Tab-separated table of C-alpha atoms and ligand atoms in Angstrom:
chain	number	residue	atom	x	y	z
A	387	MET	CA	-15.606	17.080	0.795
A	388	GLU	CA	-16.071	20.825	-0.143
A	389	VAL	CA	-12.870	22.421	-1.343
A	390	LYS	CA	-12.593	25.718	0.491
A	391	MET	CA	-11.094	28.361	-1.944
A	392	ASN	CA	-11.867	31.875	-3.309
A	393	LYS	CA	-15.173	31.356	-4.909
A	394	ASN	CA	-14.947	33.799	-7.554
A	395	ASN	CA	-11.234	33.912	-8.059
A	396	PRO	CA	-9.720	30.571	-7.055
A	397	THR	CA	-5.988	30.085	-7.391
A	398	ILE	CA	-5.047	27.254	-9.462
A	399	GLY	CA	-1.600	25.852	-9.894
A	400	TYR	CA	-0.656	24.532	-13.344
A	401	ILE	CA	2.349	22.896	-14.438
A	402	GLU	CA	2.731	22.978	-18.247
A	403	GLY	CA	5.138	19.851	-18.254
A	404	ASP	CA	7.552	18.412	-20.807
A	405	GLY	CA	7.485	17.489	-24.468
A	406	ILE	CA	3.986	18.543	-25.862
A	407	GLY	CA	2.971	19.880	-22.524
A	408	LYS	CA	3.520	23.471	-23.421
A	409	GLU	CA	1.794	23.228	-26.669
A	410	ILE	CA	-1.202	21.601	-25.495
A	411	PHE	CA	-1.208	23.773	-22.182
A	412	SER	CA	-1.475	27.045	-23.998
A	413	HIS	CA	-4.194	26.223	-26.143
A	414	ALA	CA	-6.245	24.405	-23.316
A	415	LYS	CA	-5.834	27.478	-20.841
A	416	LYS	CA	-7.281	29.682	-23.533
A	417	LEU	CA	-10.149	27.469	-23.899
A	418	PHE	CA	-10.493	27.334	-20.072
A	419	ASP	CA	-10.638	30.886	-19.932
A	420	GLU	CA	-13.152	31.523	-22.453
A	421	ALA	CA	-15.499	28.978	-21.066
A	422	VAL	CA	-15.115	30.671	-17.586
A	423	ALA	CA	-15.889	33.828	-19.242
A	424	LEU	CA	-18.952	32.667	-20.868
A	425	ALA	CA	-20.270	30.655	-18.140
A	426	PHE	CA	-20.156	33.649	-15.564
A	427	SER	CA	-20.333	36.564	-17.853
A	428	GLY	CA	-16.905	37.674	-16.695
A	429	GLU	CA	-17.948	37.868	-13.001
A	430	LYS	CA	-15.437	34.897	-12.049
A	431	GLN	CA	-11.963	34.189	-13.453
A	432	VAL	CA	-9.074	31.609	-12.381
A	433	ASN	CA	-6.201	32.982	-10.925
A	434	TRP	CA	-3.388	30.839	-12.740
A	435	LEU	CA	-0.209	30.109	-10.975
A	436	GLU	CA	2.490	28.814	-12.928
A	437	LEU	CA	4.524	25.873	-11.132
A	438	MET	CA	7.701	24.111	-12.000
A	439	ALA	CA	8.173	20.313	-12.049
A	440	GLY	CA	9.730	17.969	-14.569
A	441	GLU	CA	12.765	18.544	-17.019
A	442	GLN	CA	11.823	22.278	-17.232
A	443	ALA	CA	11.988	22.770	-13.445
A	444	PHE	CA	15.301	20.617	-13.661
A	445	GLU	CA	17.031	23.069	-16.106
A	446	LYS	CA	15.851	26.160	-13.920
A	447	THR	CA	16.238	24.885	-10.410
A	448	GLY	CA	18.424	21.682	-10.418
A	449	GLU	CA	15.407	19.723	-9.013
A	450	TYR	CA	12.732	17.605	-10.947
A	451	LEU	CA	9.980	18.523	-8.153
A	452	PRO	CA	10.599	21.863	-6.313
A	453	GLN	CA	9.680	22.040	-2.865
A	454	ALA	CA	8.094	25.414	-3.795
A	455	THR	CA	5.914	23.323	-6.029
A	456	LEU	CA	4.699	21.218	-3.420
A	457	ASP	CA	4.378	23.917	-1.007
A	458	ALA	CA	2.112	25.785	-3.538
A	459	ILE	CA	-0.195	22.778	-4.214
A	460	GLY	CA	-0.307	22.230	-0.418
A	461	LYS	CA	-1.587	25.758	-0.099
A	462	HIS	CA	-3.812	26.416	-2.964
A	463	LYS	CA	-5.180	22.582	-2.984
A	464	ILE	CA	-5.688	22.360	-6.689
A	465	ALA	CA	-3.424	22.193	-9.774
A	466	ILE	CA	-3.519	20.820	-13.204
A	467	LYS	CA	-0.753	19.510	-15.017
A	468	GLY	CA	0.666	18.480	-18.393
A	469	PRO	CA	2.910	15.385	-18.911
A	470	LEU	CA	6.438	14.974	-17.231
A	471	GLY	CA	9.268	13.360	-18.770
A	472	THR	CA	10.568	10.519	-16.524
A	473	PRO	CA	14.365	11.048	-16.013
A	474	VAL	CA	16.003	7.578	-17.115
A	475	GLY	CA	18.983	6.301	-15.044
A	476	LYS	CA	19.199	9.592	-12.995
A	477	GLY	CA	18.321	8.034	-9.576
A	478	PHE	CA	14.544	9.582	-9.490
A	479	ARG	CA	11.772	6.993	-10.148
A	480	SER	CA	8.942	9.357	-11.637
A	481	VAL	CA	8.178	13.102	-10.944
A	482	ASN	CA	4.438	11.638	-11.190
A	483	VAL	CA	4.810	9.044	-8.835
A	484	ALA	CA	6.606	11.430	-6.422
A	485	LEU	CA	4.020	14.155	-6.617
A	486	ARG	CA	1.192	11.763	-5.898
A	487	GLN	CA	2.865	10.269	-2.997
A	488	GLN	CA	4.167	13.342	-1.244
A	489	LEU	CA	0.671	14.982	-1.421
A	490	ASP	CA	-0.806	11.546	-0.555
A	491	LEU	CA	-3.222	11.791	-3.488
A	492	TYR	CA	-4.485	8.326	-2.816
A	493	ALA	CA	-7.163	8.022	-5.503
A	494	CYS	CA	-6.247	8.088	-9.115
A	495	VAL	CA	-9.719	8.760	-10.817
A	496	ARG	CA	-9.913	8.087	-14.520
A	497	PRO	CA	-13.453	8.290	-16.314
A	498	VAL	CA	-13.458	6.673	-19.595
A	499	GLU	CA	-16.135	7.166	-22.207
A	500	TYR	CA	-16.734	7.087	-25.907
A	501	PHE	CA	-17.294	10.598	-27.887
A	502	THR	CA	-19.089	10.021	-31.199
A	503	GLY	CA	-16.884	10.840	-34.087
A	504	ILE	CA	-13.875	8.951	-32.987
A	505	GLU	CA	-12.822	5.697	-34.729
A	506	ALA	CA	-12.356	3.297	-32.067
A	507	PRO	CA	-10.767	-0.172	-32.546
A	508	VAL	CA	-13.670	-2.297	-30.782
A	509	LYS	CA	-17.192	-3.037	-32.133
A	510	LYS	CA	-19.136	-1.279	-29.214
A	511	PRO	CA	-17.130	1.641	-27.818
A	512	GLU	CA	-20.337	3.584	-26.894
A	513	ALA	CA	-20.855	0.820	-24.321
A	514	VAL	CA	-17.652	1.907	-22.479
A	515	ASN	CA	-18.641	4.247	-19.897
A	516	MET	CA	-16.933	3.669	-16.492
A	517	THR	CA	-14.811	5.364	-14.029
A	518	ILE	CA	-11.563	3.848	-12.637
A	519	PHE	CA	-10.325	4.360	-8.896
A	520	ARG	CA	-6.721	3.337	-8.905
A	521	GLU	CA	-5.228	3.223	-5.535
A	522	ASN	CA	-2.311	5.613	-5.865
A	523	THR	CA	0.141	5.405	-3.053
A	524	GLU	CA	0.761	1.495	-2.243
A	525	ASP	CA	1.355	-1.652	-4.042
A	526	ILE	CA	4.612	-2.307	-6.025
A	527	TYR	CA	4.590	1.331	-6.930
A	528	ALA	CA	5.865	2.331	-3.351
A	529	GLY	CA	9.018	1.870	-4.805
A	530	ILE	CA	10.732	-0.538	-2.180
A	531	GLU	CA	12.977	-2.843	-4.607
A	532	PHE	CA	16.373	-3.907	-4.044
A	533	ASP	CA	18.628	-4.401	-7.161
A	534	GLN	CA	20.193	-7.532	-8.245
A	535	GLY	CA	23.743	-8.346	-7.059
A	536	THR	CA	23.616	-5.682	-4.269
A	537	ASP	CA	24.479	-6.080	-0.311
A	538	ASP	CA	20.993	-5.037	0.272
A	539	VAL	CA	19.306	-7.881	-1.887
A	540	ALA	CA	21.697	-10.262	-0.388
A	541	LYS	CA	20.385	-9.244	3.262
A	542	VAL	CA	16.835	-9.472	1.995
A	543	VAL	CA	17.073	-12.966	0.660
A	544	HIS	CA	19.211	-14.117	3.894
A	545	PHE	CA	16.328	-12.517	5.964
A	546	LEU	CA	13.731	-14.112	4.080
A	547	THR	CA	15.383	-17.699	3.908
A	548	GLU	CA	16.575	-17.653	7.577
A	549	GLU	CA	14.072	-15.818	9.366
A	550	PHE	CA	10.993	-17.200	7.540
A	551	GLY	CA	12.419	-20.304	6.010
A	552	VAL	CA	11.286	-18.958	2.628
A	553	ASN	CA	12.471	-21.614	-0.173
A	554	LYS	CA	10.670	-20.184	-3.167
A	555	ILE	CA	13.178	-17.749	-4.387
A	556	ARG	CA	14.116	-19.710	-7.403
A	557	PHE	CA	17.386	-18.108	-8.067
A	558	PRO	CA	18.471	-16.479	-4.742
A	559	LYS	CA	21.835	-15.357	-5.916
A	560	THR	CA	20.705	-13.246	-9.054
A	561	SER	CA	17.426	-11.852	-7.948
A	562	ALA	CA	16.256	-8.416	-7.403
A	563	ILE	CA	13.547	-8.216	-4.907
A	564	GLY	CA	10.362	-5.928	-4.884
A	565	ILE	CA	8.015	-5.282	-1.821
A	566	LYS	CA	4.391	-4.744	-2.337
A	567	PRO	CA	2.716	-3.292	0.313
A	568	VAL	CA	-1.302	-3.164	0.516
A	569	SER	CA	-2.872	-2.042	3.727
A	570	GLU	CA	-6.383	-2.114	5.047
A	571	GLU	CA	-6.400	1.769	5.702
A	572	GLY	CA	-5.209	2.396	2.218
A	573	THR	CA	-7.674	0.067	0.448
A	574	LYS	CA	-10.728	1.366	2.525
A	575	ARG	CA	-10.048	5.057	1.774
A	576	LEU	CA	-9.772	4.191	-1.686
A	577	VAL	CA	-12.871	1.985	-2.229
A	578	LYS	CA	-14.676	4.430	0.126
A	579	ALA	CA	-13.986	7.356	-2.323
A	580	ALA	CA	-15.378	5.125	-5.084
A	581	PHE	CA	-18.492	4.420	-3.214
A	582	GLU	CA	-19.198	8.343	-2.487
A	583	TYR	CA	-18.460	9.072	-6.221
A	584	ALA	CA	-20.961	6.027	-7.011
A	585	VAL	CA	-23.687	7.419	-4.614
A	586	ALA	CA	-23.194	10.975	-5.937
A	587	ASN	CA	-23.628	10.148	-9.319
A	588	GLY	CA	-26.365	7.433	-9.173
A	589	LYS	CA	-23.796	4.727	-10.368
A	590	GLN	CA	-25.388	1.289	-9.877
A	591	ARG	CA	-22.469	-1.196	-9.924
A	592	MET	CA	-18.865	-1.527	-8.262
A	593	THR	CA	-16.427	-3.852	-9.108
A	594	LEU	CA	-13.446	-4.744	-7.226
A	595	VAL	CA	-10.546	-5.751	-9.437
A	596	HIS	CA	-7.843	-7.789	-7.943
A	597	LYS	CA	-5.417	-10.891	-8.504
A	598	GLY	CA	-6.372	-12.294	-4.828
A	599	ASN	CA	-6.331	-15.913	-6.464
A	600	ILE	CA	-2.538	-15.263	-6.602
A	601	MET	CA	-1.637	-12.766	-3.913
A	602	LYS	CA	-3.773	-13.968	-1.042
A	603	PHE	CA	-2.899	-11.389	1.544
A	604	THR	CA	-2.279	-8.409	-0.710
A	605	GLU	CA	-4.560	-8.383	-3.277
A	606	GLY	CA	-6.796	-10.744	-1.349
A	607	GLY	CA	-6.845	-8.163	1.346
A	608	PHE	CA	-8.009	-5.709	-0.982
A	609	ARG	CA	-10.937	-7.716	-1.927
A	610	LYS	CA	-11.792	-8.496	1.736
A	611	TRP	CA	-11.490	-4.893	2.904
A	612	GLY	CA	-13.619	-3.684	-0.378
A	613	TYR	CA	-16.329	-5.801	0.620
A	614	GLU	CA	-16.019	-4.351	4.268
A	615	VAL	CA	-16.705	-1.226	3.056
A	616	ALA	CA	-19.318	-1.966	1.127
A	617	GLU	CA	-21.358	-3.184	4.082
A	618	GLY	CA	-21.330	0.625	5.381
A	619	TYR	CA	-23.017	1.192	2.125
A	620	ASP	CA	-25.876	-1.238	2.567
A	621	ALA	CA	-24.467	-2.518	-1.005
A	622	PHE	CA	-26.271	-5.646	-2.642
A	623	THR	CA	-23.172	-8.233	-3.028
A	624	LYS	CA	-21.986	-10.870	-5.100
A	625	SER	CA	-22.305	-13.133	-2.232
A	626	MET	CA	-25.780	-12.272	-1.219
A	627	TYR	CA	-26.737	-12.960	-4.970
A	628	ASP	CA	-25.175	-16.288	-4.917
A	629	TYR	CA	-26.646	-17.122	-1.625
A	630	ILE	CA	-30.300	-16.468	-3.030
A	631	LYS	CA	-29.409	-18.344	-6.233
A	632	LYS	CA	-28.401	-21.483	-4.261
A	633	GLN	CA	-31.551	-21.215	-1.986
A	634	GLY	CA	-34.135	-19.947	-4.674
A	635	GLY	CA	-32.394	-20.416	-8.091
A	636	LEU	CA	-31.518	-17.889	-10.626
A	637	GLU	CA	-34.800	-16.088	-11.201
A	638	ALA	CA	-34.949	-15.203	-7.417
A	639	ALA	CA	-31.505	-14.108	-7.200
A	640	GLU	CA	-32.036	-11.892	-10.308
A	641	ASN	CA	-35.262	-10.600	-9.006
A	642	ALA	CA	-33.512	-9.763	-5.486
A	643	LYS	CA	-30.781	-7.980	-7.361
A	644	GLU	CA	-33.305	-5.976	-9.513
A	645	ARG	CA	-35.254	-4.879	-6.512
A	646	ALA	CA	-31.877	-3.764	-4.937
A	647	LEU	CA	-31.056	-1.691	-7.534
A	648	ALA	CA	-34.337	-0.168	-8.039
A	649	SER	CA	-34.419	0.882	-4.319
A	650	GLY	CA	-31.014	2.622	-4.907
A	651	ARG	CA	-28.522	0.173	-3.701
A	652	ILE	CA	-25.315	-0.647	-5.458
A	653	TYR	CA	-24.464	-4.081	-6.760
A	654	VAL	CA	-20.782	-4.947	-5.723
A	655	ASP	CA	-18.714	-7.889	-6.901
A	656	ASP	CA	-15.394	-8.804	-7.853
A	657	VAL	CA	-13.414	-9.820	-10.856
A	658	ILE	CA	-10.074	-11.031	-11.142
A	659	ALA	CA	-7.848	-8.729	-13.203
A	660	ASP	CA	-7.067	-10.898	-15.984
A	661	ASN	CA	-10.572	-11.955	-16.561
A	662	PHE	CA	-11.384	-8.153	-16.126
A	663	LEU	CA	-9.352	-7.241	-19.069
A	664	GLN	CA	-11.123	-9.831	-20.914
A	665	GLN	CA	-14.783	-8.622	-19.897
A	666	ILE	CA	-14.047	-5.071	-20.533
A	667	LEU	CA	-13.664	-6.076	-24.447
A	668	LEU	CA	-16.568	-8.570	-24.331
A	669	ASN	CA	-19.115	-6.901	-21.967
A	670	PRO	CA	-18.031	-3.363	-20.950
A	671	GLU	CA	-21.668	-2.576	-20.657
A	672	SER	CA	-21.542	-4.578	-17.157
A	673	PHE	CA	-19.033	-1.960	-15.340
A	674	ASP	CA	-19.798	1.290	-13.903
A	675	VAL	CA	-17.424	2.004	-11.067
A	676	VAL	CA	-13.971	0.258	-10.536
A	677	ALA	CA	-11.874	0.120	-7.522
A	678	THR	CA	-8.639	-1.513	-7.977
A	679	LEU	CA	-4.889	-1.573	-6.975
A	680	ASN	CA	-2.300	0.588	-8.220
A	681	LEU	CA	-0.518	-1.837	-10.981
A	682	ASN	CA	-3.638	-3.333	-11.996
A	683	GLY	CA	-5.308	0.200	-12.392
A	684	ASP	CA	-2.371	1.495	-14.550
A	685	TYR	CA	-2.996	-1.288	-17.017
A	686	ILE	CA	-6.530	-1.088	-16.760
A	687	SER	CA	-6.902	2.747	-17.244
A	688	ASP	CA	-4.742	2.662	-20.556
A	689	ALA	CA	-6.345	-0.573	-21.898
A	690	LEU	CA	-9.883	1.258	-21.469
A	691	ALA	CA	-8.580	4.462	-22.873
A	692	ALA	CA	-7.354	2.620	-26.162
A	693	GLN	CA	-10.810	1.053	-26.518
A	694	VAL	CA	-12.453	4.360	-26.821
A	695	GLY	CA	-9.793	5.747	-29.227
A	696	GLY	CA	-6.442	6.465	-27.364
A	697	ILE	CA	-4.688	8.159	-24.705
A	698	GLY	CA	-4.915	11.533	-26.573
A	699	ILE	CA	-8.495	11.685	-24.872
A	700	ALA	CA	-8.358	10.010	-21.828
A	701	PRO	CA	-8.313	12.588	-18.635
A	702	GLY	CA	-7.260	11.651	-15.143
A	703	ALA	CA	-7.320	13.149	-11.435
A	704	ASN	CA	-5.156	12.350	-8.314
A	705	ILE	CA	-7.084	13.312	-5.212
A	706	ASN	CA	-6.799	13.095	-1.541
A	707	TYR	CA	-10.650	13.469	-0.628
A	708	ASP	CA	-9.601	13.850	3.026
A	709	THR	CA	-7.446	16.936	2.665
A	710	GLY	CA	-9.062	18.413	-0.591
A	711	HIS	CA	-5.865	18.359	-2.599
A	712	ALA	CA	-6.146	17.286	-6.235
A	713	VAL	CA	-3.844	17.213	-9.078
A	714	PHE	CA	-5.554	16.831	-12.690
A	715	GLU	CA	-3.507	15.578	-15.413
A	716	ALA	CA	-3.260	14.630	-18.946
A	717	THR	CA	-2.770	10.825	-18.852
A	718	HIS	CA	-0.122	10.373	-21.786
A	719	GLY	CA	3.453	10.975	-21.868
A	720	THR	CA	5.546	13.745	-23.365
A	721	ALA	CA	5.014	12.468	-26.757
A	722	PRO	CA	8.769	13.111	-28.141
A	723	ASP	CA	8.102	11.865	-31.601
A	724	ILE	CA	5.753	15.003	-32.193
A	725	VAL	CA	6.974	17.710	-30.107
A	726	GLY	CA	6.711	21.133	-31.700
A	727	GLN	CA	4.888	20.109	-35.044
A	728	ASN	CA	1.358	21.366	-33.766
A	729	LEU	CA	0.239	17.684	-33.700
A	730	ALA	CA	-0.674	16.887	-30.276
A	731	ASN	CA	-4.259	16.141	-29.298
A	732	PRO	CA	-5.153	18.464	-26.344
A	733	SER	CA	-8.443	16.646	-25.329
A	734	SER	CA	-6.955	14.571	-22.368
A	735	LEU	CA	-5.932	17.793	-20.706
A	736	ILE	CA	-9.016	19.408	-21.810
A	737	LEU	CA	-11.054	16.654	-20.122
A	738	SER	CA	-8.971	16.923	-17.040
A	739	GLY	CA	-10.009	20.435	-16.792
A	740	VAL	CA	-13.743	19.378	-17.082
A	741	MET	CA	-12.996	17.060	-13.964
A	742	MET	CA	-11.390	20.077	-12.378
A	743	PHE	CA	-14.206	22.525	-12.767
A	744	ASP	CA	-16.603	19.898	-11.402
A	745	TYR	CA	-14.291	19.193	-8.479
A	746	ILE	CA	-14.131	22.972	-7.582
A	747	GLY	CA	-17.970	23.415	-7.784
A	748	TRP	CA	-18.335	25.117	-11.199
A	749	PRO	CA	-20.133	22.395	-13.077
A	750	GLU	CA	-21.657	25.096	-15.637
A	751	VAL	CA	-18.027	25.406	-16.926
A	752	ALA	CA	-17.455	21.875	-17.142
A	753	HIS	CA	-20.626	20.912	-18.956
A	754	LEU	CA	-19.771	24.121	-21.715
A	755	ILE	CA	-16.355	22.614	-22.265
A	756	LYS	CA	-17.413	18.775	-22.507
A	757	ASN	CA	-20.416	19.758	-24.875
A	758	ALA	CA	-18.001	21.864	-27.013
A	759	LEU	CA	-15.721	18.879	-27.195
A	760	ALA	CA	-18.485	16.421	-27.933
A	761	LYS	CA	-19.954	18.654	-30.594
A	762	THR	CA	-16.334	19.300	-32.191
A	763	LEU	CA	-15.543	15.606	-32.449
A	764	SER	CA	-18.992	14.474	-33.882
A	765	ASN	CA	-18.537	16.969	-36.437
A	766	GLY	CA	-15.623	15.240	-37.734
A	767	ALA	CA	-12.973	17.990	-36.559
A	768	LEU	CA	-10.222	15.349	-35.222
A	769	THR	CA	-6.654	15.787	-34.817
A	770	THR	CA	-4.301	13.415	-36.430
A	771	ASP	CA	-3.918	10.948	-33.693
A	772	LEU	CA	-7.618	10.273	-34.196
A	773	GLY	CA	-7.595	9.907	-37.955
A	774	GLY	CA	-7.938	13.834	-38.710
A	775	MET	CA	-6.538	16.536	-40.220
A	776	LEU	CA	-6.283	19.211	-37.523
A	777	GLY	CA	-3.610	20.565	-35.727
A	778	THR	CA	-3.506	21.351	-31.955
A	779	ALA	CA	-4.351	25.166	-32.604
A	780	GLU	CA	-6.908	24.546	-35.168
A	781	PHE	CA	-8.767	21.849	-33.105
A	782	THR	CA	-8.858	24.041	-30.056
A	783	GLU	CA	-10.220	27.192	-31.993
A	784	LYS	CA	-12.809	24.903	-33.280
A	785	MET	CA	-13.735	23.876	-29.663
A	786	ILE	CA	-13.769	27.428	-28.527
A	787	ALA	CA	-16.052	28.512	-31.410
A	788	ASN	CA	-18.314	25.704	-30.169
A	789	LEU	CA	-18.579	26.769	-26.551
A	790	LYS	CA	-21.259	29.237	-27.818
B	1313	NAI	P1	3.660	8.873	-24.781
B	1313	NAI	O1	2.165	8.766	-24.232
B	1313	NAI	O2	4.366	10.273	-24.758
B	1313	NAI	O3	3.551	8.701	-26.352
B	1313	NAI	C1	2.885	7.294	-26.900
B	1313	NAI	C2	2.697	7.585	-28.201
B	1313	NAI	O4	1.361	8.170	-28.195
B	1313	NAI	C3	3.392	8.376	-29.074
B	1313	NAI	O5	3.607	8.011	-30.552
B	1313	NAI	C4	2.896	9.827	-28.981
B	1313	NAI	O6	3.165	10.560	-30.099
B	1313	NAI	C5	1.174	9.541	-29.201
B	1313	NAI	N1	0.830	10.479	-28.183
B	1313	NAI	C6	0.678	10.789	-26.705
B	1313	NAI	N2	0.092	11.686	-26.363
B	1313	NAI	C7	-0.534	12.350	-27.614
B	1313	NAI	C8	-1.442	13.410	-27.854
B	1313	NAI	N3	-1.975	14.246	-26.825
B	1313	NAI	N4	-1.769	13.563	-28.978
B	1313	NAI	C9	-1.361	12.838	-29.836
B	1313	NAI	N5	-0.405	11.895	-29.833
B	1313	NAI	C10	0.096	11.470	-28.578
B	1313	NAI	O7	4.602	7.593	-24.067
B	1313	NAI	P2	5.982	7.384	-23.918
B	1313	NAI	O8	6.487	7.513	-25.473
B	1313	NAI	O9	5.933	5.896	-23.432
B	1313	NAI	O10	6.650	8.322	-23.002
B	1313	NAI	C11	7.364	9.454	-23.271
B	1313	NAI	C12	7.569	10.170	-21.913
B	1313	NAI	O11	6.457	10.547	-21.260
B	1313	NAI	C13	8.674	9.219	-20.866
B	1313	NAI	O12	9.518	10.075	-20.423
B	1313	NAI	C14	7.494	8.808	-19.908
B	1313	NAI	O13	8.027	8.374	-18.792
B	1313	NAI	C15	6.618	9.982	-20.010
B	1313	NAI	N6	5.281	9.921	-19.500
B	1313	NAI	C16	4.566	10.778	-18.667
B	1313	NAI	C17	3.430	10.393	-18.177
B	1313	NAI	C18	2.655	11.542	-17.315
B	1313	NAI	O14	3.342	12.817	-17.245
B	1313	NAI	N7	1.427	11.558	-16.793
B	1313	NAI	C19	2.495	9.427	-18.578
B	1313	NAI	C20	3.208	8.628	-19.558
B	1313	NAI	C21	4.577	8.535	-19.849
């Protein structure tokens, strides 16, 4: 969808975040403004609006996620944020999860690609080029859990055993119980977003990743509903491939697949999550766009980020494609061990900014920034997390110089 906003002077909310958030934000914002000025010769500017969340917000307002922040994002649609500390043992699960759920940002979009110059732990990091669409509002992340030893968990266990004859809770008296909701609607809107992205970006392959072999109705449902969405896109599916292979042999199936891809159709298959984690190491070139559930997506995106050199450079966005609301974010945490030492790599936040400028329809700004990052890294200008010598400030200054 096209995001309706002031075309020359859009208001974008920003949350600096906790820990290293302030350091990376001040530098990244300077870089964003320089890129915008360069791309539009000063005719367009971002109207930055500071918003509060996390520990900083708690100190000032007594709340981790003030309503004013949600209202501002609700009104202006777009925001970008640094990492937020998750308060441990304070009755608040996660500010990030709350933000995603309250704004119904159902797609967590994580593009993963390799930049020359970065030392990666695998043999072929350049073969990794995929975009993960992780469902962001359901699954075990819905936060429906009952603690061990409580009256509530006793009621849930009683209900399951008495009403449904469940006899598979191995230790009913000492179990905690979690509920995993996965819906047809939640799955279909996510998979549809992934297809729209694949079509818009000329991607050839879509992979549904799930554990439907074990969780038949939840993860198996995700698989089933995902394929139903594929029908609407005239995709060439794995079952079509298998059918042709059975009837006419491997060559016939390969030919049919090749013809389908050449005519612009998308090939859709599904892979069990544990096998997928193996395949991204062995055959990363086989994957383009990946749609998966919340928990699988969490593991997969961090594993892939590590494959191309670490979470310091992996961007992310949380998007509701129906309302247009989008929160772009650095995907790493607050890095308490390096706070205030000018050691943080700002690239994750910077690449999230690239996604944001693309999303608001300023691709020229996105290109400038991404090219500057690629040039800086390939020149061997690296922050310490990537084995280099540069601090946050020096690295960003080099990037600003490379914008031109
Ligand atoms: P973390 O990502 O903060 O740190 C893990 C390791 O990576 C540390 O050694 C850290 O120094 C390094 N690191 C992370 N980002 C870096 C960067 N930009 N440049 C250089 N090195 C970097 O994960 P951790 O320690 O598990 O979590 C710390 C806090 O952050 C927790 O409160 C956690 O809940 C929160 N968190 C927030 C996230 C978010 O806001 N999206 C995501 C993950 C964690």
